[in-house]
Coordinates of C-alpha atoms in Angstrom, one line a residue:
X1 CA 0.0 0.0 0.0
X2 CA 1.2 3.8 -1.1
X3 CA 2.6 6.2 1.9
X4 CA -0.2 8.1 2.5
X5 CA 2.4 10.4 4.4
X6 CA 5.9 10.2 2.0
X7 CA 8.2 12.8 2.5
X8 CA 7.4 16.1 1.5
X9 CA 9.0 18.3 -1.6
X10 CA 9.9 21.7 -1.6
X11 CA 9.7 23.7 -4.7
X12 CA 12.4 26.6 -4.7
X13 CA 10.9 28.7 -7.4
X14 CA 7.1 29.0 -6.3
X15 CA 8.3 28.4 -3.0
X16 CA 5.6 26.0 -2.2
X17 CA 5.8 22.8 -0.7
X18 CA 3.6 19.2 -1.6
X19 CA 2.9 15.8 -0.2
X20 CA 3.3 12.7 -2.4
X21 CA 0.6 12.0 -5.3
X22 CA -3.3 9.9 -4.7
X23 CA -3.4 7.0 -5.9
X24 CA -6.5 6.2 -7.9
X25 CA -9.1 4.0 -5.1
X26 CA -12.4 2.9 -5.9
X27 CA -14.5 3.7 -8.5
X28 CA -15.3 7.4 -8.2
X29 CA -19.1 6.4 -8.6
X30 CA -18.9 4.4 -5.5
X31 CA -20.5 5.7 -2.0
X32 CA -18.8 5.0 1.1
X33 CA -21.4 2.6 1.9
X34 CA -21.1 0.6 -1.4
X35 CA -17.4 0.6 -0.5
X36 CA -18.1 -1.0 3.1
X37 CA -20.2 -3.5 1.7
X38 CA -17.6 -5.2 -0.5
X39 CA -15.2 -4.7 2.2
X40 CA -17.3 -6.7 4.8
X41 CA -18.3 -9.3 2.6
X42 CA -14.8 -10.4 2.2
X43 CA -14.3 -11.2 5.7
X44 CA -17.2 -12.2 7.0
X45 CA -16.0 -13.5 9.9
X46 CA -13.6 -10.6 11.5
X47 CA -14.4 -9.0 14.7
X48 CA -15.0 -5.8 13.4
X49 CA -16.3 -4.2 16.8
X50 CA -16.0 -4.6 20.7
X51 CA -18.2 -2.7 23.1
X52 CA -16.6 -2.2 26.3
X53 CA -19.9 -1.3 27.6
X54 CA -21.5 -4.6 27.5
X55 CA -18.5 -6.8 25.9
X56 CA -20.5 -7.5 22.8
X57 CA -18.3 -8.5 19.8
X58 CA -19.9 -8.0 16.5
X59 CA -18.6 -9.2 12.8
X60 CA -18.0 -7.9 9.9
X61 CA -21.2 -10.4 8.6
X62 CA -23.6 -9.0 11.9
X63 CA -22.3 -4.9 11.0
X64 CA -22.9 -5.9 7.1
X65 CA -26.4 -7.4 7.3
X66 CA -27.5 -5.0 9.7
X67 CA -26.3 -2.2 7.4
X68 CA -28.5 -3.1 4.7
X69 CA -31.5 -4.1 6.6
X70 CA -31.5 -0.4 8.0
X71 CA -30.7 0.9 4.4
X72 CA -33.7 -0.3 3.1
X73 CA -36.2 -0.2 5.4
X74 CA -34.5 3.5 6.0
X75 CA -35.7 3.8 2.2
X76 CA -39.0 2.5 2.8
X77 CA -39.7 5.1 5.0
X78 CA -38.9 7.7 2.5
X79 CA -35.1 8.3 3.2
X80 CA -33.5 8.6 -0.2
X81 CA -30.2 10.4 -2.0
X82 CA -29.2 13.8 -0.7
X83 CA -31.6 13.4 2.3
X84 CA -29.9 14.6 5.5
X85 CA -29.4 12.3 8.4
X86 CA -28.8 13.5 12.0
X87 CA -27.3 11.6 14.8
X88 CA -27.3 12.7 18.9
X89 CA -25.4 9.3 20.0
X90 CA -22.6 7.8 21.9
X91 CA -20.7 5.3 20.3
X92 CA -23.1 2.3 21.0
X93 CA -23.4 -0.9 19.0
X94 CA -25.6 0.3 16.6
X95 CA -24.6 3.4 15.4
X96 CA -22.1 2.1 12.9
X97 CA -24.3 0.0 11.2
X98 CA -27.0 3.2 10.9
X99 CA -24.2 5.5 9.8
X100 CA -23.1 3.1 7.2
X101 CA -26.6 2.0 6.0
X102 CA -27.1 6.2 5.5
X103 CA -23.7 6.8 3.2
X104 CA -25.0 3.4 1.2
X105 CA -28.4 5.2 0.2
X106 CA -26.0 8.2 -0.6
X107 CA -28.1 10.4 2.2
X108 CA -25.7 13.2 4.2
X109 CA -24.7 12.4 7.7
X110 CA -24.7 14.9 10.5
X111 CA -23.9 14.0 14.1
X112 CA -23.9 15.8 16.7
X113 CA -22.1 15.1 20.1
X114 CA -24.2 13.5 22.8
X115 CA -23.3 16.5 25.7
X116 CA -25.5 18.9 23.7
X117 CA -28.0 20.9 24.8
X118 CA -30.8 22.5 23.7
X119 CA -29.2 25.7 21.7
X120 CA -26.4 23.8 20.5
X121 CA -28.3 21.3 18.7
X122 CA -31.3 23.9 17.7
X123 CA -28.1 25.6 15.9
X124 CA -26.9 23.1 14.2
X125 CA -29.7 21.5 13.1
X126 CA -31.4 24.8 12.2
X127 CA -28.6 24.9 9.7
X128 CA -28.8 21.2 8.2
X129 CA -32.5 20.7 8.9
X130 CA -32.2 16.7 9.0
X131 CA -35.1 14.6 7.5
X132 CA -34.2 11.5 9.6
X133 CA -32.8 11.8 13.4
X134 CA -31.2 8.3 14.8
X135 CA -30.8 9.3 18.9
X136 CA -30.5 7.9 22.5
X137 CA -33.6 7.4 24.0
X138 CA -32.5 9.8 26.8
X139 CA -31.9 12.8 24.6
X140 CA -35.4 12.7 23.3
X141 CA -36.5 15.2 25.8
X142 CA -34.0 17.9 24.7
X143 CA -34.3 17.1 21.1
X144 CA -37.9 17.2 21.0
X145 CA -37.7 20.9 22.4
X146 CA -35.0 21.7 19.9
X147 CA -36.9 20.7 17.5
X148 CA -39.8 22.4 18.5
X149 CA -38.0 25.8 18.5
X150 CA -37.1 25.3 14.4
X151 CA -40.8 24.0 13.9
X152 CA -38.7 20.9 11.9
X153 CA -40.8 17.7 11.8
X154 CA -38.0 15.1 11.7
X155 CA -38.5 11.3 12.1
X156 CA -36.4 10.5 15.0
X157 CA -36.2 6.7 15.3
X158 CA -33.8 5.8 19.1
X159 CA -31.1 3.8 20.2
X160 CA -31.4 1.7 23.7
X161 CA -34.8 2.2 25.2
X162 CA -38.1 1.7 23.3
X163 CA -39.9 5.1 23.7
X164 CA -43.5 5.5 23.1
X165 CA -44.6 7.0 19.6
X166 CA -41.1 6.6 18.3
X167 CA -39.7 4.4 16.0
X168 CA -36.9 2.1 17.2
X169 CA -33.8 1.0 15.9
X170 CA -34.5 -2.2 16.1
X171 CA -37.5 -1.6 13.7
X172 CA -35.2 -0.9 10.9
X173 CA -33.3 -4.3 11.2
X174 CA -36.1 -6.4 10.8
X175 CA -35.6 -8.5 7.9
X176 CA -37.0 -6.3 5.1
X177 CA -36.6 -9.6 2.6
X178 CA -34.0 -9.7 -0.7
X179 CA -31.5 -7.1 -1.2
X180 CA -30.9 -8.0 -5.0
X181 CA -33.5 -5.7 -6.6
X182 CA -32.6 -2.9 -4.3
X183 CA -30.5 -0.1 -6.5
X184 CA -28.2 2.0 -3.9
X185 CA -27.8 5.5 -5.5
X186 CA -24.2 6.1 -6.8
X187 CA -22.3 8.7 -6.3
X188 CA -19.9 11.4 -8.3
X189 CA -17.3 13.4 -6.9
X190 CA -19.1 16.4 -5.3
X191 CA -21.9 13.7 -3.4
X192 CA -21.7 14.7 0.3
X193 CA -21.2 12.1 2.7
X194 CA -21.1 13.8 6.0
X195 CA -21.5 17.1 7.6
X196 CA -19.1 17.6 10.0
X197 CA -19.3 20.8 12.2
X198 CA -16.4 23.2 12.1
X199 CA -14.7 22.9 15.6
X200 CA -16.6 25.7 17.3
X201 CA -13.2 26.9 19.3
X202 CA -13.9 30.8 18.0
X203 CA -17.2 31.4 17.4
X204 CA -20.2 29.3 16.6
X205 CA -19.5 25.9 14.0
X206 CA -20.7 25.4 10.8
X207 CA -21.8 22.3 8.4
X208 CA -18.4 21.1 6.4
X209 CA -19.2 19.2 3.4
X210 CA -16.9 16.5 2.8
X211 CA -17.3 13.9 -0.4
X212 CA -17.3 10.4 -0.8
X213 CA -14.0 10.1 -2.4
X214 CA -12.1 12.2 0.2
X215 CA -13.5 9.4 3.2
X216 CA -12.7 6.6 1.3
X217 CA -9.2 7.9 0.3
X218 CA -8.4 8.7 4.0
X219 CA -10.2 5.6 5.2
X220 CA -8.1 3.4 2.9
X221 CA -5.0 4.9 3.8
X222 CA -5.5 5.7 7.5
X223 CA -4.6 6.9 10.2
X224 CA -1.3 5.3 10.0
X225 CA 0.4 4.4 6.7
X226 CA 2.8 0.7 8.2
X227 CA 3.1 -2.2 6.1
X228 CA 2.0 -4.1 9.3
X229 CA -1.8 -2.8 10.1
X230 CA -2.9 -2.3 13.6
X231 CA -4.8 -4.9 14.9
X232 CA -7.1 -3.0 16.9
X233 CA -7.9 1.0 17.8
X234 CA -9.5 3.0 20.5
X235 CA -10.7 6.8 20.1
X236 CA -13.1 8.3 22.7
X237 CA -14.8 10.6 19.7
X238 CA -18.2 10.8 19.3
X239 CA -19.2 11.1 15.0
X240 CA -19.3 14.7 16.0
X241 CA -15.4 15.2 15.0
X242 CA -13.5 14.0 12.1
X243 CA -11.8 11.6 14.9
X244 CA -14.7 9.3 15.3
X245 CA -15.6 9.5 12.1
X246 CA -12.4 8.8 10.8
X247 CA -12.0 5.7 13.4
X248 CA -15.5 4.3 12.6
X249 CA -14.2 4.2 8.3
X250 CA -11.0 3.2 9.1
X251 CA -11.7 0.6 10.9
X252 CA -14.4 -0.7 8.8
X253 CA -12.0 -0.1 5.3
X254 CA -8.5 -1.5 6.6
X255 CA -9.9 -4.6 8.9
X256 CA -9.0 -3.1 12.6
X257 CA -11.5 -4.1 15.1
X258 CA -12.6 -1.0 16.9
X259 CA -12.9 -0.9 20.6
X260 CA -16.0 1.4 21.2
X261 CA -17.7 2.6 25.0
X262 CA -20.9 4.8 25.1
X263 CA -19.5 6.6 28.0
X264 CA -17.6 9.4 28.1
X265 CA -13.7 9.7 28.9
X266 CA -12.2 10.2 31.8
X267 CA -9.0 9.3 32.7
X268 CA -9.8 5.9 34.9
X269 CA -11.3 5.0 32.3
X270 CA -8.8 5.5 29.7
X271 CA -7.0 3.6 31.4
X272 CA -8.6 0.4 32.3
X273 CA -9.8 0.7 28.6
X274 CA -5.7 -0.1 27.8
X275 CA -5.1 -2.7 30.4
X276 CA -8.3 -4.9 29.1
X277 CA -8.2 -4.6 25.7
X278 CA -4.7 -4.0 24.7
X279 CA -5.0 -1.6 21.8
X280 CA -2.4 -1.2 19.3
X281 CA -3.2 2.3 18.4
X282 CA -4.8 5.4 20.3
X283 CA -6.5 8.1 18.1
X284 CA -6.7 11.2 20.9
X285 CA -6.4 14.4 21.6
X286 CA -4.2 16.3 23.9
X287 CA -6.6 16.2 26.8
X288 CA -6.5 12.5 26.7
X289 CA -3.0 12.0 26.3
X290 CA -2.3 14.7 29.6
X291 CA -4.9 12.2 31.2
X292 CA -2.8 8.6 30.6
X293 CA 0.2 10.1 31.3
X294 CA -0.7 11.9 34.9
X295 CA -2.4 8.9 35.6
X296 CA -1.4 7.5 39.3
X297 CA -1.5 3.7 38.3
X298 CA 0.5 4.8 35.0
X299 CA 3.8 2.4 34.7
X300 CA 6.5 1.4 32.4
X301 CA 4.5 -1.7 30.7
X302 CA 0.9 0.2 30.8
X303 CA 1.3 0.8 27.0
X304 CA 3.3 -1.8 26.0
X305 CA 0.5 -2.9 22.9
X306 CA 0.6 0.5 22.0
X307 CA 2.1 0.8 18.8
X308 CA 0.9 4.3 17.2
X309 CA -0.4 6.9 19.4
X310 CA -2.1 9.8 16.9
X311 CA -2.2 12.9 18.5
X312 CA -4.7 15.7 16.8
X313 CA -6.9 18.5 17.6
X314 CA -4.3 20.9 18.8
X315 CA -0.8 21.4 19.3
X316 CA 1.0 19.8 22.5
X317 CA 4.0 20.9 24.4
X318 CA 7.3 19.1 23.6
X319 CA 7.7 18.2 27.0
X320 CA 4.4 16.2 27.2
X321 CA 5.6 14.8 23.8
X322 CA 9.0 13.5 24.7
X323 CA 7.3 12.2 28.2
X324 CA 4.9 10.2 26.1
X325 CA 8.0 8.7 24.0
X326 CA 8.9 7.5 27.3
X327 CA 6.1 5.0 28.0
X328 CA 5.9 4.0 24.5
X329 CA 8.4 1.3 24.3
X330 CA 7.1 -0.3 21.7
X331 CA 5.4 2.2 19.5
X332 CA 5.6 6.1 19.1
X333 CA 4.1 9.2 19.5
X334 CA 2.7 11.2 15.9
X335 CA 1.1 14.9 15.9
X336 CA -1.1 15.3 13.8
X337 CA -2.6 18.3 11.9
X338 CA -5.9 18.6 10.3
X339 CA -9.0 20.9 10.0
X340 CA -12.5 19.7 9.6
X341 CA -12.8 21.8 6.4
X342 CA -10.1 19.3 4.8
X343 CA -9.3 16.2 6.9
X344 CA -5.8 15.0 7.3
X345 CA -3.3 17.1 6.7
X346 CA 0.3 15.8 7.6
X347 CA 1.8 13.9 10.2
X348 CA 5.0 13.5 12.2
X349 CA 6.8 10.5 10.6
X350 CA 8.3 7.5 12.8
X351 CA 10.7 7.6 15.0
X352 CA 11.1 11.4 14.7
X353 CA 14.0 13.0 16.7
X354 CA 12.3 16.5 17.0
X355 CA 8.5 17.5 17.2
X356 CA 6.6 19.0 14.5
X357 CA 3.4 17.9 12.5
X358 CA 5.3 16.4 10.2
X359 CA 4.9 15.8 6.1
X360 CA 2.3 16.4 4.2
X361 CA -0.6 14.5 2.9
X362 CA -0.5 12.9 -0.5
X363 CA -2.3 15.4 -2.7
X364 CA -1.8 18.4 -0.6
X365 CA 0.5 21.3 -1.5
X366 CA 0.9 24.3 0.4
X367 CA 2.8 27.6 0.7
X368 CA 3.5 29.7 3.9
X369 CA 2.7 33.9 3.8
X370 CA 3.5 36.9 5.5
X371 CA 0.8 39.4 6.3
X372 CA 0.8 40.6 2.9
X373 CA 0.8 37.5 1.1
X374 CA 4.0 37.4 0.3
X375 CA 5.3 33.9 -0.3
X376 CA 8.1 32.5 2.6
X377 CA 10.7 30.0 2.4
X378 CA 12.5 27.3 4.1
X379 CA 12.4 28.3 8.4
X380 CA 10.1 31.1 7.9
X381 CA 6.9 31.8 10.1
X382 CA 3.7 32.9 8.6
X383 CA -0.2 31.8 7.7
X384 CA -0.5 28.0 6.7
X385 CA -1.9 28.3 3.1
X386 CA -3.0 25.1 1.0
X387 CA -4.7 23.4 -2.1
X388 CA -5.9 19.9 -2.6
X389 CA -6.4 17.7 -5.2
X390 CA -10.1 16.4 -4.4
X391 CA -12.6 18.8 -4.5
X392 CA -13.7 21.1 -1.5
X393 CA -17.3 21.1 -1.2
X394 CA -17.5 24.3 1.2
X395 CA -20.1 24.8 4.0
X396 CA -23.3 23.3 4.2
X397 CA -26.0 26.0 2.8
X398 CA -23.8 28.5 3.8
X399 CA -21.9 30.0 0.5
X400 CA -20.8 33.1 1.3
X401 CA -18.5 31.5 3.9
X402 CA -17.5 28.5 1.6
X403 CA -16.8 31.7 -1.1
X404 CA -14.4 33.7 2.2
X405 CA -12.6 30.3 2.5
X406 CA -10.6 30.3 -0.6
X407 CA -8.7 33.4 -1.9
X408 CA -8.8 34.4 -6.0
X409 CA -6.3 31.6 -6.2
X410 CA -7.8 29.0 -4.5
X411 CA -5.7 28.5 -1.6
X412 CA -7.4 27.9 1.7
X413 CA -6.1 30.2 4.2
X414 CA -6.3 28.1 7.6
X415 CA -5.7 31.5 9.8
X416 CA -2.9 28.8 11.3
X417 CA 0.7 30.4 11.7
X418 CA 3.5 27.7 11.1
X419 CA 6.8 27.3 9.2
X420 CA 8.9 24.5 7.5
X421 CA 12.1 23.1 8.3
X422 CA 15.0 22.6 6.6
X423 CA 13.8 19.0 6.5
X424 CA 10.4 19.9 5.4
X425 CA 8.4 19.2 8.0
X426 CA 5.5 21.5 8.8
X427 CA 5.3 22.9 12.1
X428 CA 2.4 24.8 13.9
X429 CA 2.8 27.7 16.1
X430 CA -0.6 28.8 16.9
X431 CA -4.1 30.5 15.6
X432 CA -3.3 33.7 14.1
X433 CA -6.1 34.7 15.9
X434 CA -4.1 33.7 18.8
X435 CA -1.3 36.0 18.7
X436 CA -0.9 38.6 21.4
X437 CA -0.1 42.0 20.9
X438 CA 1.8 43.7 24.0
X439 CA 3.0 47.5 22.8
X440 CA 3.4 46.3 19.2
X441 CA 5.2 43.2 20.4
X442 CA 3.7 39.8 19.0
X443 CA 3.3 37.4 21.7
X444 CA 2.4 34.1 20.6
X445 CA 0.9 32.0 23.2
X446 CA 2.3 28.8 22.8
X447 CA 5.4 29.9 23.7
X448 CA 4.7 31.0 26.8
X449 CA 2.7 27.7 27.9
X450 CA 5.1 25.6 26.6
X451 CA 7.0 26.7 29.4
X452 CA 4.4 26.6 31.8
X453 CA 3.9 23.3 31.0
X454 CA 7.3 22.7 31.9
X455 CA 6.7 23.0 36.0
X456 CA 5.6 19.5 37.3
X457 CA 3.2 20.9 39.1
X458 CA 1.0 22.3 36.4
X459 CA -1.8 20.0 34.3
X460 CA -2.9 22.4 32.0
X461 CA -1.8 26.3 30.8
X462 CA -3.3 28.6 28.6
X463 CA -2.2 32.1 27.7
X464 CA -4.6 34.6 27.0
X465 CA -4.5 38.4 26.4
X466 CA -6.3 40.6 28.8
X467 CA -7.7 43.9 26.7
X468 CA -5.9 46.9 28.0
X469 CA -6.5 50.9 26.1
X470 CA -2.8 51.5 26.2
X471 CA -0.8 48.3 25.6
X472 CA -3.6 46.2 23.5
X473 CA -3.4 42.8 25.0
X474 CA -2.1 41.9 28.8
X475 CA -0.3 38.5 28.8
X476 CA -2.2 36.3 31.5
X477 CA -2.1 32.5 32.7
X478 CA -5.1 30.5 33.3
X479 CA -3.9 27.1 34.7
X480 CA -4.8 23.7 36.2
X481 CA -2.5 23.1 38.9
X482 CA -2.3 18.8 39.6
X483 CA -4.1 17.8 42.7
X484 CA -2.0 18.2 46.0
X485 CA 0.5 21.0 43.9
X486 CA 1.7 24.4 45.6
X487 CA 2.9 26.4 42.8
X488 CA 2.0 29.7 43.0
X489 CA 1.7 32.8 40.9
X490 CA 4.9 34.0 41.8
X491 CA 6.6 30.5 40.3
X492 CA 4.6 30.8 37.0
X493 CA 5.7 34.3 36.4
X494 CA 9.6 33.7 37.6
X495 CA 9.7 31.3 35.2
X496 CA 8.2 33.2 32.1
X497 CA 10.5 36.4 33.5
X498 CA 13.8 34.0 33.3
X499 CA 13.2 32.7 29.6
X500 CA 11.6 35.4 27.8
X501 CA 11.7 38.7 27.2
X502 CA 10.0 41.7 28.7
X503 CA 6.8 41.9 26.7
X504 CA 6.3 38.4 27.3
X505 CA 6.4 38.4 30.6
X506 CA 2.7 37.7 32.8
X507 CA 1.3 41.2 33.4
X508 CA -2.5 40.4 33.0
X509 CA -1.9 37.7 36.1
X510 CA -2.0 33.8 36.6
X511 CA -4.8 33.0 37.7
X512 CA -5.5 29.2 38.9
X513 CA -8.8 27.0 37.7
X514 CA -9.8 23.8 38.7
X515 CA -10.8 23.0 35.2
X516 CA -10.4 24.6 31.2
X517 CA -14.1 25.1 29.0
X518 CA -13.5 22.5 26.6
X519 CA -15.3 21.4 23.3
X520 CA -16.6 18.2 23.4
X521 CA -13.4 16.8 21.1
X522 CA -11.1 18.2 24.4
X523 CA -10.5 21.5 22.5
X524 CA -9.7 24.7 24.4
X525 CA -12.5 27.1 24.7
X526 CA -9.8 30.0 24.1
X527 CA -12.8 33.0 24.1
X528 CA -14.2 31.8 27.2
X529 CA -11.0 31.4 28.8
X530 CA -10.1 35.1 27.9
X531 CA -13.6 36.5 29.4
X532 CA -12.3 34.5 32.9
X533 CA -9.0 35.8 32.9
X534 CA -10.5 39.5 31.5
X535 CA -13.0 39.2 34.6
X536 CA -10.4 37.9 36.9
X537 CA -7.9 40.6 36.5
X538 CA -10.8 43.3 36.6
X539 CA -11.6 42.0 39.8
X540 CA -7.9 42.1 41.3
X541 CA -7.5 45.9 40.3
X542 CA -10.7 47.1 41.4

């Protein structure tokens, strides 16, 4: 199988940089869930899926048969090509089969994260208005008076409990007879699959469009690119990020039996999860990976079947990273970097000496810019720019954004600042959003909590700019100190005063929190981190 993730090429004249070249797949008229069909027929008798819930262990024959049983009796009730499908789940035992039966009638899947309240999934919704809703039986309440506020009149059909006047899911696996005169819709290359929602960190997310052919290609290639597969992988994401759904086709494409739970993560049980079932790779973000490795019971063999742990969502600090080689004796640590608008787009290679987010993805070239556009070379820091060989289908209903994403030459600008090494790997310094401004001075963030991070004492840091009429933005520390630690502010700001220079140093305060507003993929809530550090330091002068 190709390297999805080959070394990446620098171009001297155009001073742009690109991953390898796709490989042609399947045939471009064939749906994701056409795709998972042949796939599961041909091994009927894998383990395709382990619940650690209720230690259910389905096959690819049980995950295949109950795909199209819901796919048609789906279509019975009216769900056809184009048709928008909403999910409110956990990962339970059912929901791969539904997702898999709605890409095979060539309908759009939207999923939304369990946590969600009312507003959150009256926004989202509002947006993608969903003909079909698959959802826990205990989210019915909520949904129903979301749904109520759009005045949308979708079927919901639920998951676990039967509830009254609602279909169930285990309606649509009765046996709806012979499949053979049953045509599943194809596809061409600007068919939706899924709406994914942008990830929400800045301001409220929108409906991604992402094809058919851009799944299967990363499905087929993975998460991981080894001649040696892994046998088995574990990712606490909901289908509400790019993580789960990236697991779920993954693992359904290559053969790797995913280990599922309905419940949501915490470190314990993280943990346990690794002792019982022994994955061989871990698809988390940085919140999880803080989690194993702060864990009490954590020792030198915990992670022993570990082979790749993929590391996405947002930067982490080097020290975490080179901690995390540590425990890994017999695998490694890669950093990834994506953004829902696109998917995958590089990763740190094997083995690697130094942290970065590695070479690019086949099919993706890119250039790096000042604030002028102007084009940068080799070690230079500026906005991550890029192109891509499949086609970008924009923002669901929505295109005056999808029309703002792309300049006149149709490069996406990510509003990511980054820069390329002399080996050409990428590297990611922040949101250019991000970026603090003390007196003129740029003050990027990371740098300072990469040194926070560095104490022992401290979980988490984030660096945030306090508004001030004179000097712009106040550097300030909101942190998670580790239960039982005594660092104070004084410690946080000595250290920041010792390594940095003077407009870097902590003037808006350090404040301590017993927890960070997260999204529900473990992202930092960086606006509503700023408003507590803002109201914090108001409250100190006054």
């Amino acid at each position: 199988m190709n390297d999805l993730f080959s070394k990446t090429v620098f171009d001297e004249k155009s001073l742009t940089w690109r991953g390898g070249e796709c490989p042609t797949l399947f045939n471009p008229r064939i749906s994701v869930g056409t795709a998972a069909w042949f796939i599961l027929n041909q091994n009927p008798d894998f383990v395709a899926q382990i619940s650690d819930n209720s230690g259910v262990r389905k096959t690819n024959r049980e995950i295949r048969d109950a795909m199209l049983r819901i796919a048609v009796n789906l279509g019975k009730i009216g769900c056809s090509k184009g048709d928008v499908v909403g999910f409110l789940s956990s990962n339970n035992e059912d929901v791969a089969p539904a997702v898999l039966a709605t890409l095979l009638l060539a309908a759009q899947v939207n999923a939304l994260d369990p946590a969600f309240g009312k507003d959150e999934i009256a926004h989202m919704f509002g947006i993608t208005r969903p003909k079909f809703i698959f959802c826990e039986s205990d989210k019915i309440p909520v949904l129903k008076e979301a749904l109520l506020s759009l005045d949308l009149n979708a079927k919901i059909i639920t998951f676990g409990e039967k509830v009254q006047g609602f279909l169930h899911i285990g309606d649509l696996l009765n046996d709806p007879g012979s499949y053979k005169h049953y045509d599943f819709p194809e596809i061409d290359e600007k068919t939706c699959a899924i709406i994914i929602c942008s990830s929400g960190t800045t301001g409220m997310p929108k409906g991604v469009c992402v094809p058919h052919r851009t799944l299967l290609y990363l499905a087929a290639y993975g998460i991981v690119a080894e001649p040696q597969k892994p046998l088995s992988i574990l990712c606490f994401s909901s289908l509400y990020w790019y993580t789960g759904i990236l697991t779920l086709l993954t693992g359904t494409i290559q053969g790797i039996t995913r280990i599922i739970t309905s419940d949501p993560y915490t470190p314990d049980l993280f943990y346990n999860m690794i002792l019982k079932h022994r994955p061989n790779l871990l698809f988390t973000g940085p919140v999880q990976l803080t989690g194993i490795l702060n864990h009490p019971l954590l020792d030198e063999s915990t992670m022993d079947s570990i082979k790749h742990f993929v590391v996405t969502g947002s930067g982490i600090p080097e020290p975490l990273w080179k901690e995390a080689k540590k425990f890994l004796r017999n695998g490694d640590i890669y950093c990834g970097y994506g953004m829902s608008e696109v998917g995958w787009i590089s990763r740190e290679p094997k083995k690697a000496l130094r942290q970065s987010v590695g070479f690019l993805v086949a099919g993706v070239q890119m250039k790096i810019v000042d604030e002028v556009s102007n084009k940068l070379g080799i070690g230079q820091q500026g906005e991550i720019c890029m192109k891509f060989k499949d086609s970008i289908l924009g923002y669901y209903n929505n295109p005056e954004a999808t029309a703002n994403m792309l300049d006149e030459d149709g490069w996406i600008h990510s509003g990511d600042l980054g820069y390329f090494d002399e080996d050409n790997l990428l590297h990611v310094v922040g949101r250019k959003k991000d970026i603090l401004k003390y007196n003129n001075f740029h003050v990027p963030p990371i740098e300072l909590e990469n040194i926070i991070l560095t104490h022992p004492d401290v979980l988490q840091a984030v660096v945030v700019g306090v508004p001030h009429p004179i000097s712009r933005d106040l550097p300030a520390a909101v942190v998670v100190r580790k239960k039982g630690s005594l660092v104070t502010e004084k410690d946080i700001k000595s250290m920041i005063e010792k390594s940095l220079s003077d407009p870097k140093h902590l003037r808006g305060g350090v404040y301590f929190v017993d927890s960070l507003p997260l999204t529900p993929s473990g992202k930092i809530k960086r606006i509503i981190v700023k408003d507590i550090a803002t109201k914090l330091y108001n409250e100190r002068i006054l």
